[in-house]
Short mmCIF file of C-alpha atoms in Angstrom, two decimals:
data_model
loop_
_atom_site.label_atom_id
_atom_site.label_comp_id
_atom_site.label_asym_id
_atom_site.label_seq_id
_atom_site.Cartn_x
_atom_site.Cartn_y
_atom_site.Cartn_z
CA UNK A 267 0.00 0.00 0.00
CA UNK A 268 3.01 2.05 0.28
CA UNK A 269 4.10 2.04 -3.08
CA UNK A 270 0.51 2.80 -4.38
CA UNK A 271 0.00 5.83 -2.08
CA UNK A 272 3.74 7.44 -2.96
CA UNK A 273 2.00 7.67 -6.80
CA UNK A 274 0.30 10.50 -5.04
CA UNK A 275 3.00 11.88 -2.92
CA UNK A 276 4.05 15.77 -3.50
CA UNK A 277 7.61 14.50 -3.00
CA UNK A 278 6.90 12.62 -6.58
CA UNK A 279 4.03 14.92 -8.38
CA UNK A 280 5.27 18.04 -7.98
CA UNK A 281 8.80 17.72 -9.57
CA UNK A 282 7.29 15.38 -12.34
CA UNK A 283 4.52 18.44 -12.96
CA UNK A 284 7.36 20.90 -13.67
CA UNK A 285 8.66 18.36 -16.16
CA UNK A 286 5.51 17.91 -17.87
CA UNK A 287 5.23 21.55 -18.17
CA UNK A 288 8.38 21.57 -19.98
CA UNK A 289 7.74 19.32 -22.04
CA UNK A 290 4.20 20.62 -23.09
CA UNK A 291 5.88 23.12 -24.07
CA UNK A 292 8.52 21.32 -26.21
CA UNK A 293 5.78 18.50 -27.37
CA UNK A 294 2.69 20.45 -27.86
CA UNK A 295 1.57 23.01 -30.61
CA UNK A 296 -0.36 24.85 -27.99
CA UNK A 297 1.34 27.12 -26.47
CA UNK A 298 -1.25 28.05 -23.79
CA UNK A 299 -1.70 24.18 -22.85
CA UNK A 300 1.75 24.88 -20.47
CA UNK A 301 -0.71 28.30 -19.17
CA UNK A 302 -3.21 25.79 -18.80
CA UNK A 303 -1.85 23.04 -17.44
CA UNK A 304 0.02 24.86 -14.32
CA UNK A 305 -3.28 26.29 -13.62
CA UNK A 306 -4.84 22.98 -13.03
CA UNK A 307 -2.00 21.62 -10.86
CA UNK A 308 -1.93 24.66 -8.96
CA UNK A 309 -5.52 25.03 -8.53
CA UNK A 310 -5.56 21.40 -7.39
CA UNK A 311 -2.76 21.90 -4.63
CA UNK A 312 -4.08 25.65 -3.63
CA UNK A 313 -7.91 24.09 -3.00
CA UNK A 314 -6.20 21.09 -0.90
CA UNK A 315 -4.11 23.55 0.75
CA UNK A 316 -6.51 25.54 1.57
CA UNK A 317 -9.24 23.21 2.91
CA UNK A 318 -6.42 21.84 5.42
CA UNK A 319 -5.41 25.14 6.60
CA UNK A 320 -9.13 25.75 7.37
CA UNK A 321 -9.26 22.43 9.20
CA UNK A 322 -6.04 22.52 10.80
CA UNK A 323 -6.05 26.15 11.97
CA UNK A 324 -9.75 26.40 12.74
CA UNK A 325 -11.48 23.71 12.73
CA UNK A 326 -13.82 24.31 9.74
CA UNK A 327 -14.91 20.52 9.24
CA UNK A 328 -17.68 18.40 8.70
CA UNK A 329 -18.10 15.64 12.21
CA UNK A 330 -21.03 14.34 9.71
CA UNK A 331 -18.86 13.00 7.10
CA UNK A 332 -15.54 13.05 9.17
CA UNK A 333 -14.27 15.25 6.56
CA UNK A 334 -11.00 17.79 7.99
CA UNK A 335 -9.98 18.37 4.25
CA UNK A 336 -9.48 16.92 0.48
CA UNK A 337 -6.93 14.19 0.16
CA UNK A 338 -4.29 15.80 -1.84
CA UNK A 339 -2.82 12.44 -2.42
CA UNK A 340 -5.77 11.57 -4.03
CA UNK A 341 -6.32 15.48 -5.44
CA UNK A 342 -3.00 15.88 -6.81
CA UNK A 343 -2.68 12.32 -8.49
CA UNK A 344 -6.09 12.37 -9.91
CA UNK A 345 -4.93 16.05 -12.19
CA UNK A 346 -1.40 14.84 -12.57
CA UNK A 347 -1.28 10.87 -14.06
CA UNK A 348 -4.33 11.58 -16.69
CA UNK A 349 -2.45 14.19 -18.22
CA UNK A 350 0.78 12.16 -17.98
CA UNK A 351 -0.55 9.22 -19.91
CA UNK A 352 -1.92 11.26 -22.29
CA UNK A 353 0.69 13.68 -23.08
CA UNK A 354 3.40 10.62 -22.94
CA UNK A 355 1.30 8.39 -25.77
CA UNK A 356 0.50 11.09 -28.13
CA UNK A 357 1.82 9.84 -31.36
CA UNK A 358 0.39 6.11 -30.29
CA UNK A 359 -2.65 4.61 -32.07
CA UNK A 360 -5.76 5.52 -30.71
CA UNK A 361 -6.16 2.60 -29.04
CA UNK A 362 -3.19 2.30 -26.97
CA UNK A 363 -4.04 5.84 -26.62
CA UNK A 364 -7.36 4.94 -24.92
CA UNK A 365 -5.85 2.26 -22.79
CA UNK A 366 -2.77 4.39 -21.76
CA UNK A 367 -5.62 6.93 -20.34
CA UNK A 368 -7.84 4.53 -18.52
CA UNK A 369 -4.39 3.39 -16.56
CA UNK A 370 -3.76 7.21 -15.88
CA UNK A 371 -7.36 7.72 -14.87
CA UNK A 372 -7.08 4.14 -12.46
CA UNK A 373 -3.89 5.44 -10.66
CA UNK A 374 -5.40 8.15 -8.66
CA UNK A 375 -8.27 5.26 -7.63
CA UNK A 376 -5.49 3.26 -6.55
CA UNK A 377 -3.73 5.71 -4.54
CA UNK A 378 -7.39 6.48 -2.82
CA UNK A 379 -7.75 2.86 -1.95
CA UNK A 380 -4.37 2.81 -0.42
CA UNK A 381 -4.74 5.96 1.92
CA UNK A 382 -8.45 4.46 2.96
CA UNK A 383 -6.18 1.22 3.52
CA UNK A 384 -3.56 3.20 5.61
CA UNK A 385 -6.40 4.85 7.66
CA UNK A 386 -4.47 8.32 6.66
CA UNK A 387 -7.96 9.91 5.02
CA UNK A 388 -12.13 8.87 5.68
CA UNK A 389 -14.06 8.09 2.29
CA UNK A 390 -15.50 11.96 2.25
CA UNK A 391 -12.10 13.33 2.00
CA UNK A 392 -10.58 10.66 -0.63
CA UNK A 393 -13.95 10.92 -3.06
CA UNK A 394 -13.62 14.65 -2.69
CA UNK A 395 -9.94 14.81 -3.42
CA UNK A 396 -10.72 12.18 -5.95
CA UNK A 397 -13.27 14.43 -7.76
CA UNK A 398 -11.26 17.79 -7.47
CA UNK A 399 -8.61 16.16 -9.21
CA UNK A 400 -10.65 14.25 -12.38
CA UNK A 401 -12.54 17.46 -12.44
CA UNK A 402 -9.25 19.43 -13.21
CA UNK A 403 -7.15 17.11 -15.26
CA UNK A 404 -10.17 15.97 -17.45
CA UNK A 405 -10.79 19.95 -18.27
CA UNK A 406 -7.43 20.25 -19.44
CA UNK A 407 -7.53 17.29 -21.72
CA UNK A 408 -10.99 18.30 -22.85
CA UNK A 409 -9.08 22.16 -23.60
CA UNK A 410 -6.33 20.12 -25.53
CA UNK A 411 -9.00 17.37 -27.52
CA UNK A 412 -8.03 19.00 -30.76
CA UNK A 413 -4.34 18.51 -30.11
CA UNK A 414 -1.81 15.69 -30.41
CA UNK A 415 1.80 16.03 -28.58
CA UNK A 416 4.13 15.03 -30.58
CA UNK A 417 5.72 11.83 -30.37
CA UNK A 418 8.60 10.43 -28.16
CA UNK A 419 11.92 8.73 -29.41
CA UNK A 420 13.04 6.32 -26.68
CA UNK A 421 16.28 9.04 -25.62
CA UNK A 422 13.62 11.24 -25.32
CA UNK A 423 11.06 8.99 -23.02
CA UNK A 424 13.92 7.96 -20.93
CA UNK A 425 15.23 11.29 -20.06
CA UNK A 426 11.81 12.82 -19.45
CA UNK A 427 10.87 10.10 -16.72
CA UNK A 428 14.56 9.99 -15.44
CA UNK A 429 13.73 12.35 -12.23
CA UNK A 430 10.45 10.95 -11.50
CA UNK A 431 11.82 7.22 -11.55
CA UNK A 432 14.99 8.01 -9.35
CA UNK A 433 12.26 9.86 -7.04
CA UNK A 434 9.99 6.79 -6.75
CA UNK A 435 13.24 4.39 -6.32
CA UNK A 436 14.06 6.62 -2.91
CA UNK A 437 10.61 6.84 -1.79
CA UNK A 438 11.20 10.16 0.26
CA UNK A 439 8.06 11.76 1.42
CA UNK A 440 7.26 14.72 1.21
CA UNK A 441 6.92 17.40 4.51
CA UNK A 442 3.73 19.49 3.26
CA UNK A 443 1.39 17.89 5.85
CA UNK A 444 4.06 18.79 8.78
CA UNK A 445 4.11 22.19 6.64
CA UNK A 446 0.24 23.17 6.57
CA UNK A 447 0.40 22.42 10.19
CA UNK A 448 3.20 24.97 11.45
CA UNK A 449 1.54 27.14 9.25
CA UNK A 450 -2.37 26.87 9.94
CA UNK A 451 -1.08 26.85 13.53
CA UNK A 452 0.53 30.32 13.45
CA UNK A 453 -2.21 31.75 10.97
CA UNK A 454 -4.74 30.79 13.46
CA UNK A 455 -2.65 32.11 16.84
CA UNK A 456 -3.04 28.63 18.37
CA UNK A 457 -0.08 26.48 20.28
CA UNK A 458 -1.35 22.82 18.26
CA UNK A 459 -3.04 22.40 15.13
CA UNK A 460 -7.00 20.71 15.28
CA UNK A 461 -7.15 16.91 14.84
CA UNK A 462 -9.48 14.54 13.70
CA UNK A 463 -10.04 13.60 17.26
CA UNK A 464 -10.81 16.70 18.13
CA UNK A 465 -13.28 16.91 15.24
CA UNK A 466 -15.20 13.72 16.09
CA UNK A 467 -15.42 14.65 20.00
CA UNK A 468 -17.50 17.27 18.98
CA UNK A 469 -20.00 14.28 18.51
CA UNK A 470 -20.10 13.65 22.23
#
């Protein structure tokens, strides 16, 4: 479970984003699709970032639906590895095309499975982060229907995933959750962040 949830790990997605935006830029016709795409990925981590910092620095949660913000292992995966897949087969026929999409599409499910597994999110904040991030990448690739990036020699493919594959091999994590805490901590003048047991005692 591990290995599935590091697909979704900042520590992996966010270096492997700049990348892609370099080489939409290098691959792709459009030159707004690199405008385009850092707008999804950013929007994606800025609405995770920000529904934590409300949690963690004031509480603003639902007890209901044990929800204390989206998953942004789920979030960030479920813009990042659609676009991947697609921008990474573009010159493929359509129907390795298709299939190369429907694996980018069942990573982020996979990731949300493993943090539900890992008891690290409840199903509110997975589906949410899960549906933040399909809503995003899917709009870019609906933006980009009309284009094809250009194909990949095998130099090419192997330089382009060279960072994100010596990334995955050391499995660091990233910090950010430690991060939002500090932070939502001092934003809100409090000593300790809220928890998700302080959330649910509100039941009592």
């Amino acid at each position: 479970m591990h290995i599935l949830t590091y697909f979704g790990d900042s520590m992996l997605l966010i270096p492997t984003a700049v990348i892609m935006a370099l080489l939409l830029r290098w691959k792709n016709d459009d030159r707004r699709a690199v405008w385009f795409w850092l707008l999804a990925f950013g929007c994606a981590g800025a609405v995770v970032s920000i529904s934590k910092i409300a949690f963690l620095g004031f509480g603003i949660g639902s007890v209901r639906f044990n929800f204390t913000g989206f998953s942004g292992h789920s979030a960030m995966s479920a813009t990042l590895w659609p676009v991947m897949l697609w921008l990474l087969t573009g010159r493929l026929a359509r129907g390795w095309r298709l299939a190369a999409l429907a694996i980018g599409y069942l990573i982020p499910l996979l990731v949300g499975i493993s943090r539900l597994a890992l008891d690290a999110h409840s199903p509110s904040e997975v589906i949410s982060g899960l549906l933040l991030g399909y809503t995003l990448s899917s709009a870019f690739l609906i933006a980009q229907r009309g284009m094809r990036p250009h194909g990949f020699s095998l130099a090419q493919l192997a330089v382009a995933l060279l960072l994100p594959v010596l990334l995955f091999s050391q499995g660091r994590v990233a910090t950010t959750q430690q991060f939002l805490q500090r932070l939502s901590a001092q934003l809100a003048g409090i000593e300790q962040p809220w928890t998700r047991a302080d959330l649910l005692n509100q039941r009592r």
